[in-house]
PDB file of C-alpha atoms in Angstrom:
ATOM      1  CA  MET A   5       8.368  21.949   1.623  1.00 53.00           C
ATOM      2  CA  GLN A   6       9.506  22.528   5.195  1.00 52.00           C
ATOM      3  CA  ASN A   7      10.375  19.232   6.824  1.00 60.00           C
ATOM      4  CA  ASP A   8       8.725  19.975  10.189  1.00 75.00           C
ATOM      5  CA  PHE A   9       6.506  16.881   9.961  1.00 89.00           C
ATOM      6  CA  GLY A  10       9.266  14.549  11.079  1.00 92.00           C
ATOM      7  CA  LEU A  11      10.821  11.426   9.671  1.00 97.00           C
ATOM      8  CA  ILE A  12       8.774   9.096   7.473  1.00 98.00           C
ATOM      9  CA  SER A  13       9.936   5.485   7.189  1.00 98.00           C
ATOM     10  CA  ILE A  14       9.157   4.073   3.749  1.00 98.00           C
ATOM     11  CA  ILE A  15       9.132   0.273   3.586  1.00 98.00           C
ATOM     12  CA  MET A  16       9.769  -1.427   0.245  1.00 98.00           C
ATOM     13  CA  ALA A  17       9.658  -5.221   0.161  1.00 97.00           C
ATOM     14  CA  ALA A  18      11.560  -6.531  -2.848  1.00 97.00           C
ATOM     15  CA  TYR A  19      11.832  -9.962  -4.431  1.00 97.00           C
ATOM     16  CA  ASN A  20      13.272 -10.456  -7.931  1.00 97.00           C
ATOM     17  CA  ALA A  21      12.323  -6.890  -8.822  1.00 96.00           C
ATOM     18  CA  GLU A  22      15.245  -6.000 -11.098  1.00 96.00           C
ATOM     19  CA  LYS A  23      12.923  -4.744 -13.862  1.00 96.00           C
ATOM     20  CA  THR A  24      11.039  -2.255 -11.692  1.00 96.00           C
ATOM     21  CA  ILE A  25      12.932  -1.439  -8.496  1.00 97.00           C
ATOM     22  CA  GLU A  26      14.973   1.459  -9.874  1.00 97.00           C
ATOM     23  CA  GLN A  27      11.804   3.255 -11.016  1.00 96.00           C
ATOM     24  CA  ALA A  28      10.211   2.637  -7.617  1.00 97.00           C
ATOM     25  CA  ILE A  29      13.210   3.888  -5.636  1.00 98.00           C
ATOM     26  CA  ASN A  30      13.745   6.908  -7.880  1.00 97.00           C
ATOM     27  CA  SER A  31      10.113   7.928  -7.395  1.00 98.00           C
ATOM     28  CA  VAL A  32      10.831   8.072  -3.652  1.00 98.00           C
ATOM     29  CA  LEU A  33      14.050  10.041  -4.114  1.00 98.00           C
ATOM     30  CA  SER A  34      12.090  12.532  -6.251  1.00 98.00           C
ATOM     31  CA  GLN A  35       9.693  13.383  -3.409  1.00 98.00           C
ATOM     32  CA  THR A  36       9.295  17.076  -2.633  1.00 97.00           C
ATOM     33  CA  TYR A  37       9.224  16.167   1.072  1.00 97.00           C
ATOM     34  CA  PRO A  38      12.833  15.256   1.885  1.00 94.00           C
ATOM     35  CA  ASP A  39      12.768  13.932   5.455  1.00 96.00           C
ATOM     36  CA  PHE A  40      12.416  10.193   4.952  1.00 97.00           C
ATOM     37  CA  GLU A  41      14.292   6.925   5.162  1.00 98.00           C
ATOM     38  CA  LEU A  42      13.713   4.280   2.514  1.00 98.00           C
ATOM     39  CA  LEU A  43      14.121   0.742   3.821  1.00 98.00           C
ATOM     40  CA  VAL A  44      14.507  -1.668   0.906  1.00 98.00           C
ATOM     41  CA  VAL A  45      14.034  -5.162   2.313  1.00 98.00           C
ATOM     42  CA  ASN A  46      15.409  -7.807  -0.020  1.00 97.00           C
ATOM     43  CA  ASP A  47      13.625 -11.142   0.370  1.00 97.00           C
ATOM     44  CA  CYS A  48      16.538 -13.266  -0.895  1.00 97.00           C
ATOM     45  CA  SER A  49      16.185 -12.253  -4.533  1.00 97.00           C
ATOM     46  CA  THR A  50      17.996 -14.393  -7.083  1.00 97.00           C
ATOM     47  CA  ASP A  51      18.328 -11.643  -9.704  1.00 97.00           C
ATOM     48  CA  LYS A  52      20.030  -8.206  -9.650  1.00 97.00           C
ATOM     49  CA  THR A  53      17.601  -6.608  -7.181  1.00 97.00           C
ATOM     50  CA  ALA A  54      20.124  -6.285  -4.340  1.00 96.00           C
ATOM     51  CA  MET A  55      22.902  -5.033  -6.621  1.00 97.00           C
ATOM     52  CA  LEU A  56      20.691  -2.329  -8.133  1.00 97.00           C
ATOM     53  CA  ALA A  57      19.513  -1.204  -4.699  1.00 97.00           C
ATOM     54  CA  GLU A  58      23.059  -1.190  -3.321  1.00 96.00           C
ATOM     55  CA  ALA A  59      24.203   1.106  -6.128  1.00 96.00           C
ATOM     56  CA  ILE A  60      21.526   3.632  -5.114  1.00 97.00           C
ATOM     57  CA  VAL A  61      22.379   3.269  -1.409  1.00 96.00           C
ATOM     58  CA  LYS A  62      25.926   4.436  -2.180  1.00 96.00           C
ATOM     59  CA  LYS A  63      24.559   7.618  -3.766  1.00 96.00           C
ATOM     60  CA  ASP A  64      21.864   8.555  -1.227  1.00 96.00           C
ATOM     61  CA  GLY A  65      22.228   8.010   2.510  1.00 95.00           C
ATOM     62  CA  ARG A  66      18.472   8.027   3.043  1.00 97.00           C
ATOM     63  CA  VAL A  67      18.242   4.578   1.417  1.00 98.00           C
ATOM     64  CA  ARG A  68      19.080   1.430   3.388  1.00 97.00           C
ATOM     65  CA  LEU A  69      19.243  -2.113   2.087  1.00 97.00           C
ATOM     66  CA  ILE A  70      18.114  -4.800   4.531  1.00 97.00           C
ATOM     67  CA  SER A  71      18.166  -8.518   3.758  1.00 96.00           C
ATOM     68  CA  ASN A  72      16.083 -11.404   5.068  1.00 96.00           C
ATOM     69  CA  GLU A  73      18.038 -14.472   6.140  1.00 95.00           C
ATOM     70  CA  LYS A  74      15.694 -16.677   4.105  1.00 96.00           C
ATOM     71  CA  ASN A  75      12.892 -16.147   1.584  1.00 95.00           C
ATOM     72  CA  SER A  76       9.905 -15.367   3.791  1.00 93.00           C
ATOM     73  CA  GLY A  77       7.135 -13.741   1.717  1.00 92.00           C
ATOM     74  CA  VAL A  78       5.920 -10.175   1.561  1.00 92.00           C
ATOM     75  CA  SER A  79       4.114 -10.029   4.940  1.00 92.00           C
ATOM     76  CA  TYR A  80       7.202 -10.978   6.936  1.00 93.00           C
ATOM     77  CA  THR A  81       9.438  -8.859   4.703  1.00 95.00           C
ATOM     78  CA  ARG A  82       7.460  -5.694   5.440  1.00 96.00           C
ATOM     79  CA  LYS A  83       7.435  -6.610   9.133  1.00 96.00           C
ATOM     80  CA  HIS A  84      11.237  -6.843   8.989  1.00 96.00           C
ATOM     81  CA  GLY A  85      11.261  -3.315   7.573  1.00 97.00           C
ATOM     82  CA  LEU A  86       8.888  -2.121  10.300  1.00 97.00           C
ATOM     83  CA  GLU A  87      11.259  -3.464  12.965  1.00 97.00           C
ATOM     84  CA  GLU A  88      14.066  -1.364  11.473  1.00 97.00           C
ATOM     85  CA  ALA A  89      11.966   1.797  10.997  1.00 97.00           C
ATOM     86  CA  SER A  90      12.970   4.945  12.893  1.00 97.00           C
ATOM     87  CA  GLY A  91      10.185   7.348  11.864  1.00 97.00           C
ATOM     88  CA  GLU A  92       6.923   8.136  13.628  1.00 96.00           C
ATOM     89  CA  TRP A  93       5.108   7.584  10.333  1.00 98.00           C
ATOM     90  CA  VAL A  94       5.228   4.653   7.915  1.00 98.00           C
ATOM     91  CA  ALA A  95       4.557   4.629   4.188  1.00 98.00           C
ATOM     92  CA  ILE A  96       4.535   1.545   1.982  1.00 98.00           C
ATOM     93  CA  LEU A  97       5.705   1.337  -1.617  1.00 98.00           C
ATOM     94  CA  ASP A  98       5.837  -1.974  -3.441  1.00 96.00           C
ATOM     95  CA  SER A  99       8.919  -2.486  -5.598  1.00 97.00           C
ATOM     96  CA  ASP A 100       6.862  -2.543  -8.818  1.00 95.00           C
ATOM     97  CA  ASP A 101       4.840   0.617  -8.107  1.00 96.00           C
ATOM     98  CA  ALA A 102       5.795   4.313  -8.147  1.00 97.00           C
ATOM     99  CA  TRP A 103       4.806   7.644  -6.610  1.00 98.00           C
ATOM    100  CA  ALA A 104       4.199  11.072  -8.089  1.00 98.00           C
ATOM    101  CA  PRO A 105       6.737  13.604  -6.727  1.00 98.00           C
ATOM    102  CA  GLU A 106       4.256  15.432  -4.423  1.00 98.00           C
ATOM    103  CA  LYS A 107       2.706  12.287  -2.935  1.00 98.00           C
ATOM    104  CA  LEU A 108       4.079  12.666   0.592  1.00 98.00           C
ATOM    105  CA  GLU A 109       3.861  16.461   0.632  1.00 98.00           C
ATOM    106  CA  LYS A 110       0.154  16.498  -0.217  1.00 98.00           C
ATOM    107  CA  GLN A 111      -0.632  13.817   2.353  1.00 98.00           C
ATOM    108  CA  ILE A 112       1.240  15.748   5.033  1.00 98.00           C
ATOM    109  CA  LYS A 113      -0.737  18.911   4.246  1.00 97.00           C
ATOM    110  CA  LEU A 114      -3.966  16.949   4.605  1.00 98.00           C
ATOM    111  CA  GLN A 115      -2.800  15.348   7.845  1.00 97.00           C
ATOM    112  CA  LYS A 116      -2.124  18.757   9.351  1.00 96.00           C
ATOM    113  CA  LYS A 117      -5.668  19.862   8.451  1.00 96.00           C
ATOM    114  CA  THR A 118      -7.410  16.731   9.736  1.00 96.00           C
ATOM    115  CA  ASN A 119      -5.047  15.294  12.373  1.00 95.00           C
ATOM    116  CA  ALA A 120      -5.529  11.958  10.582  1.00 96.00           C
ATOM    117  CA  ASP A 121      -3.913   8.732  11.714  1.00 96.00           C
ATOM    118  CA  LEU A 122      -4.211   7.069   8.292  1.00 98.00           C
ATOM    119  CA  LEU A 123      -4.103   8.681   4.858  1.00 98.00           C
ATOM    120  CA  PHE A 124      -4.187   7.436   1.277  1.00 98.00           C
ATOM    121  CA  THR A 125      -4.395   8.733  -2.291  1.00 98.00           C
ATOM    122  CA  GLY A 126      -6.046   7.999  -5.592  1.00 96.00           C
ATOM    123  CA  SER A 127      -4.359   5.490  -7.888  1.00 94.00           C
ATOM    124  CA  ALA A 128      -3.248   5.706 -11.476  1.00 93.00           C
ATOM    125  CA  PHE A 129      -2.362   2.464 -13.257  1.00 92.00           C
ATOM    126  CA  MET A 130       0.294   1.161 -15.613  1.00 91.00           C
ATOM    127  CA  ASP A 131       0.627  -2.196 -17.317  1.00 87.00           C
ATOM    128  CA  ALA A 132       3.395  -4.714 -16.642  1.00 87.00           C
ATOM    129  CA  ASP A 133       5.690  -2.890 -19.085  1.00 87.00           C
ATOM    130  CA  GLY A 134       5.133   0.497 -17.461  1.00 87.00           C
ATOM    131  CA  LYS A 135       2.726   1.842 -20.085  1.00 89.00           C
ATOM    132  CA  PRO A 136       0.183   4.263 -18.532  1.00 88.00           C
ATOM    133  CA  ILE A 137      -3.487   3.252 -18.461  1.00 87.00           C
ATOM    134  CA  ASP A 138      -5.932   6.088 -19.026  1.00 85.00           C
ATOM    135  CA  TRP A 139      -8.086   5.670 -15.894  1.00 85.00           C
ATOM    136  CA  TYR A 140      -7.606   6.253 -12.203  1.00 87.00           C
ATOM    137  CA  LEU A 141      -9.255   5.067  -9.009  1.00 88.00           C
ATOM    138  CA  ALA A 142     -10.566   8.073  -7.108  1.00 91.00           C
ATOM    139  CA  ALA A 143      -9.980   8.519  -3.393  1.00 95.00           C
ATOM    140  CA  PRO A 144     -12.965   9.594  -1.265  1.00 95.00           C
ATOM    141  CA  ALA A 145     -12.300  12.475   1.138  1.00 96.00           C
ATOM    142  CA  GLU A 146     -13.038  10.259   4.151  1.00 96.00           C
ATOM    143  CA  VAL A 147     -13.559   6.539   4.670  1.00 96.00           C
ATOM    144  CA  THR A 148     -15.119   4.860   7.692  1.00 96.00           C
ATOM    145  CA  TYR A 149     -14.891   1.231   8.734  1.00 96.00           C
ATOM    146  CA  ARG A 150     -18.264   0.270   7.197  1.00 95.00           C
ATOM    147  CA  GLN A 151     -17.478   2.060   3.938  1.00 95.00           C
ATOM    148  CA  LEU A 152     -14.085   0.375   3.603  1.00 96.00           C
ATOM    149  CA  LEU A 153     -15.692  -3.043   4.124  1.00 96.00           C
ATOM    150  CA  LYS A 154     -17.577  -2.547   0.829  1.00 94.00           C
ATOM    151  CA  GLN A 155     -14.474  -1.760  -1.217  1.00 91.00           C
ATOM    152  CA  ASN A 156     -10.804  -1.454  -0.364  1.00 92.00           C
ATOM    153  CA  VAL A 157     -10.129   1.960  -1.890  1.00 92.00           C
ATOM    154  CA  LEU A 158      -7.040   2.278   0.303  1.00 95.00           C
ATOM    155  CA  SER A 159      -4.248   1.023  -1.938  1.00 94.00           C
ATOM    156  CA  ASN A 160      -1.372  -0.305   0.148  1.00 95.00           C
ATOM    157  CA  SER A 161       1.312   1.619  -1.744  1.00 97.00           C
ATOM    158  CA  SER A 162      -0.587   4.871  -1.175  1.00 98.00           C
ATOM    159  CA  ALA A 163      -0.858   4.588   2.616  1.00 98.00           C
ATOM    160  CA  LEU A 164       0.690   6.923   5.170  1.00 98.00           C
ATOM    161  CA  VAL A 165       0.027   5.765   8.731  1.00 98.00           C
ATOM    162  CA  ARG A 166       1.254   6.382  12.252  1.00 97.00           C
ATOM    163  CA  LYS A 167       3.875   3.754  12.999  1.00 97.00           C
ATOM    164  CA  GLU A 168       2.382   2.896  16.387  1.00 96.00           C
ATOM    165  CA  LEU A 169      -0.913   1.933  14.716  1.00 96.00           C
ATOM    166  CA  TYR A 170       0.776   0.056  11.893  1.00 97.00           C
ATOM    167  CA  ALA A 171       2.720  -1.972  14.438  1.00 97.00           C
ATOM    168  CA  LYS A 172      -0.297  -2.548  16.711  1.00 96.00           C
ATOM    169  CA  TYR A 173      -2.519  -3.927  13.955  1.00 96.00           C
ATOM    170  CA  TYR A 174       0.115  -5.506  11.718  1.00 96.00           C
ATOM    171  CA  ALA A 175      -1.242  -8.657  10.103  1.00 92.00           C
ATOM    172  CA  VAL A 176       0.728 -11.549   8.636  1.00 88.00           C
ATOM    173  CA  GLY A 177      -0.927 -14.013   6.292  1.00 79.00           C
ATOM    174  CA  ASP A 178      -0.474 -14.758   2.619  1.00 71.00           C
ATOM    175  CA  GLY A 179      -3.962 -16.317   2.478  1.00 89.00           C
ATOM    176  CA  MET A 180      -5.643 -12.935   2.882  1.00 93.00           C
ATOM    177  CA  HIS A 181      -5.188  -9.268   2.006  1.00 92.00           C
ATOM    178  CA  GLU A 182      -3.136  -8.463   5.099  1.00 94.00           C
ATOM    179  CA  ASP A 183      -2.934  -4.748   4.330  1.00 95.00           C
ATOM    180  CA  PHE A 184      -6.754  -4.579   4.017  1.00 96.00           C
ATOM    181  CA  ALA A 185      -7.041  -6.316   7.394  1.00 97.00           C
ATOM    182  CA  MET A 186      -4.791  -3.703   8.994  1.00 97.00           C
ATOM    183  CA  TRP A 187      -6.714  -0.750   7.605  1.00 97.00           C
ATOM    184  CA  LEU A 188     -10.039  -2.282   8.676  1.00 97.00           C
ATOM    185  CA  ASN A 189      -8.830  -2.924  12.208  1.00 97.00           C
ATOM    186  CA  ILE A 190      -7.495   0.630  12.506  1.00 97.00           C
ATOM    187  CA  LEU A 191     -10.836   2.073  11.354  1.00 97.00           C
ATOM    188  CA  LYS A 192     -12.791  -0.393  13.497  1.00 95.00           C
ATOM    189  CA  ASP A 193     -11.107   1.351  16.405  1.00 89.00           C
ATOM    190  CA  GLY A 194     -13.248   4.415  15.630  1.00 88.00           C
ATOM    191  CA  ARG A 195     -10.810   6.276  13.410  1.00 91.00           C
ATOM    192  CA  LYS A 196     -11.235   7.542   9.849  1.00 90.00           C
ATOM    193  CA  ALA A 197      -8.951   7.394   6.841  1.00 96.00           C
ATOM    194  CA  TYR A 198      -8.544  10.553   4.769  1.00 98.00           C
ATOM    195  CA  GLY A 199      -7.861  10.548   1.048  1.00 98.00           C
ATOM    196  CA  VAL A 200      -6.096  12.892  -1.355  1.00 98.00           C
ATOM    197  CA  ASP A 201      -8.168  12.574  -4.516  1.00 97.00           C
ATOM    198  CA  GLU A 202      -5.283  12.709  -6.942  1.00 97.00           C
ATOM    199  CA  PRO A 203      -3.545   9.786  -8.699  1.00 96.00           C
ATOM    200  CA  LEU A 204      -0.351  10.104  -6.654  1.00 98.00           C
ATOM    201  CA  LEU A 205       0.246   6.347  -6.697  1.00 97.00           C
ATOM    202  CA  ILE A 206       1.033   4.650  -9.998  1.00 96.00           C
ATOM    203  CA  TYR A 207       0.061   1.014  -9.500  1.00 93.00           C
ATOM    204  CA  ARG A 208       1.533  -1.615 -11.794  1.00 92.00           C
ATOM    205  CA  ILE A 209      -0.880  -4.320 -12.882  1.00 87.00           C
ATOM    206  CA  ALA A 210       0.853  -7.683 -12.960  1.00 76.00           C
ATOM    207  CA  LYS A 211      -1.230 -10.803 -13.433  1.00 52.00           C
ATOM    208  CA  SER A 212       1.442 -12.890 -11.721  1.00 55.00           C
ATOM    209  CA  SER A 213       0.773 -11.112  -8.418  1.00 51.00           C
ATOM    210  CA  LYS A 214      -1.081 -12.974  -5.693  1.00 46.00           C
ATOM    211  CA  SER A 215      -4.093 -10.739  -6.288  1.00 46.00           C
ATOM    212  CA  GLY A 216      -4.017 -10.974 -10.084  1.00 52.00           C
ATOM    213  CA  ASN A 217      -6.260 -14.071 -10.167  1.00 74.00           C
ATOM    214  CA  LYS A 218      -9.754 -12.737  -9.496  1.00 77.00           C
ATOM    215  CA  PHE A 219     -11.080 -15.949  -7.914  1.00 83.00           C
ATOM    216  CA  LYS A 220      -8.069 -16.160  -5.628  1.00 87.00           C
ATOM    217  CA  ALA A 221      -8.406 -12.466  -4.756  1.00 86.00           C
ATOM    218  CA  ALA A 222     -12.080 -12.973  -3.832  1.00 89.00           C
ATOM    219  CA  LYS A 223     -11.164 -15.902  -1.576  1.00 93.00           C
ATOM    220  CA  MET A 224      -8.443 -13.818   0.068  1.00 94.00           C
ATOM    221  CA  ASN A 225     -10.990 -11.051   0.583  1.00 94.00           C
ATOM    222  CA  TRP A 226     -13.333 -13.520   2.333  1.00 96.00           C
ATOM    223  CA  ASN A 227     -10.473 -14.685   4.554  1.00 96.00           C
ATOM    224  CA  THR A 228      -9.776 -11.054   5.438  1.00 96.00           C
ATOM    225  CA  TYR A 229     -13.371 -10.486   6.555  1.00 97.00           C
ATOM    226  CA  ARG A 230     -13.257 -13.594   8.725  1.00 96.00           C
ATOM    227  CA  TYR A 231      -9.844 -12.603  10.151  1.00 95.00           C
ATOM    228  CA  ILE A 232     -11.161  -9.252  11.419  1.00 96.00           C
ATOM    229  CA  GLY A 233     -14.095 -10.957  13.123  1.00 96.00           C
ATOM    230  CA  LEU A 234     -17.061 -10.803  10.734  1.00 97.00           C
ATOM    231  CA  ASN A 235     -19.465 -13.720  11.057  1.00 97.00           C
ATOM    232  CA  PRO A 236     -20.303 -15.688   7.861  1.00 96.00           C
ATOM    233  CA  ILE A 237     -23.502 -13.695   7.177  1.00 97.00           C
ATOM    234  CA  GLU A 238     -21.738 -10.341   7.529  1.00 97.00           C
ATOM    235  CA  ALA A 239     -18.811 -11.589   5.467  1.00 96.00           C
ATOM    236  CA  ALA A 240     -21.139 -12.785   2.698  1.00 96.00           C
ATOM    237  CA  TYR A 241     -22.901  -9.393   2.623  1.00 96.00           C
ATOM    238  CA  TYR A 242     -19.680  -7.435   2.216  1.00 96.00           C
ATOM    239  CA  GLU A 243     -18.236 -10.018  -0.185  1.00 95.00           C
ATOM    240  CA  GLY A 244     -21.183  -9.209  -2.430  1.00 94.00           C
ATOM    241  CA  TRP A 245     -20.316  -5.524  -2.302  1.00 93.00           C
ATOM    242  CA  TYR A 246     -16.679  -6.382  -2.995  1.00 91.00           C
ATOM    243  CA  MET A 247     -17.614  -8.309  -6.138  1.00 90.00           C
ATOM    244  CA  ILE A 248     -19.890  -5.571  -7.475  1.00 90.00           C
ATOM    245  CA  LYS A 249     -17.322  -2.820  -6.870  1.00 84.00           C
ATOM    246  CA  ASN A 250     -14.522  -4.859  -8.418  1.00 80.00           C
ATOM    247  CA  VAL A 251     -16.525  -5.711 -11.539  1.00 80.00           C
ATOM    248  CA  ILE A 252     -16.900  -1.956 -12.076  1.00 79.00           C
ATOM    249  CA  LYS A 253     -13.193  -1.384 -11.416  1.00 72.00           C
ATOM    250  CA  TYR A 254     -12.040  -4.217 -13.710  1.00 66.00           C
ATOM    251  CA  THR A 255     -14.400  -3.028 -16.449  1.00 74.00           C
ATOM    252  CA  ASN A 256     -12.967   0.487 -16.303  1.00 70.00           C
ATOM    253  CA  LEU A 257      -9.418  -0.880 -16.399  1.00 68.00           C
ATOM    254  CA  LYS A 258     -10.183  -3.170 -19.318  1.00 68.00           C
ATOM    255  CA  ILE A 259     -11.809  -0.410 -21.335  1.00 70.00           C
ATOM    256  CA  SER A 260      -8.785   1.791 -20.615  1.00 66.00           C
ATOM    257  CA  GLY A 261      -6.250  -0.858 -21.604  1.00 63.00           C
ATOM    258  CA  GLY A 262      -5.526  -2.652 -18.335  1.00 54.00           C
ATOM    259  CA  GLY A 263      -7.159  -5.704 -16.864  1.00 49.00           C
ATOM    260  CA  GLY A 264      -6.155  -6.725 -13.337  1.00 48.00           C
ATOM    261  CA  GLY A 265      -5.172  -5.505  -9.910  1.00 45.00           C
ATOM    262  CA  ASN A 266      -6.570  -6.167  -6.453  1.00 47.00           C
TER     263      ASN A 266
END
């Protein structure tokens, strides 16, 4: 693909990710769109995460390894990456997820058709050991603010967003779904998100993640609604939608061999 879209800054927060980070990074290096920088931000890992990333940095100049001075959590770690980003667009990839090779290319084609500020894709799933799960979360063609309130179909690791918007609405807070808060605030501004309905993100289900506990995830979802300004009645209404949609999602994952996620 012609690289006339410009530079994309891909931010990968990493903490003790030695089992998965090579797969994640290699899925970026396999992209059919070549004009990117991958910023791997190491949050003071105590395993081989930094060493594995450094070995890849030596082979491919598009990869940079950045280190936090102290362990700071994923919200701050991504913000550190954002501060170092040089591109006009930002994409996020968690260190335990992976992309299909045409992920960026297909989003760029859609952006050129729609002039979108925020794009996402469908999600395939794998278990903690990397085994594929035979179900995927579809991506609607368009999502408005009110629609996204009912279910966060915009998986963080599938996002492609203008850096100026990502920086303007960046949210920090481990007691909520900070990525969900960002997407909602961007759409609340009157914009739409556009989806590529293909499973171009492969999301790893890990019950140890902060969203793996369903009760905790529901509480974080409530905190997100309150953070963006919903009153308790509005928040309760959309929390109900959230629960219904997630029961359907969890049921599909369980039937297909999974059983978690956010």
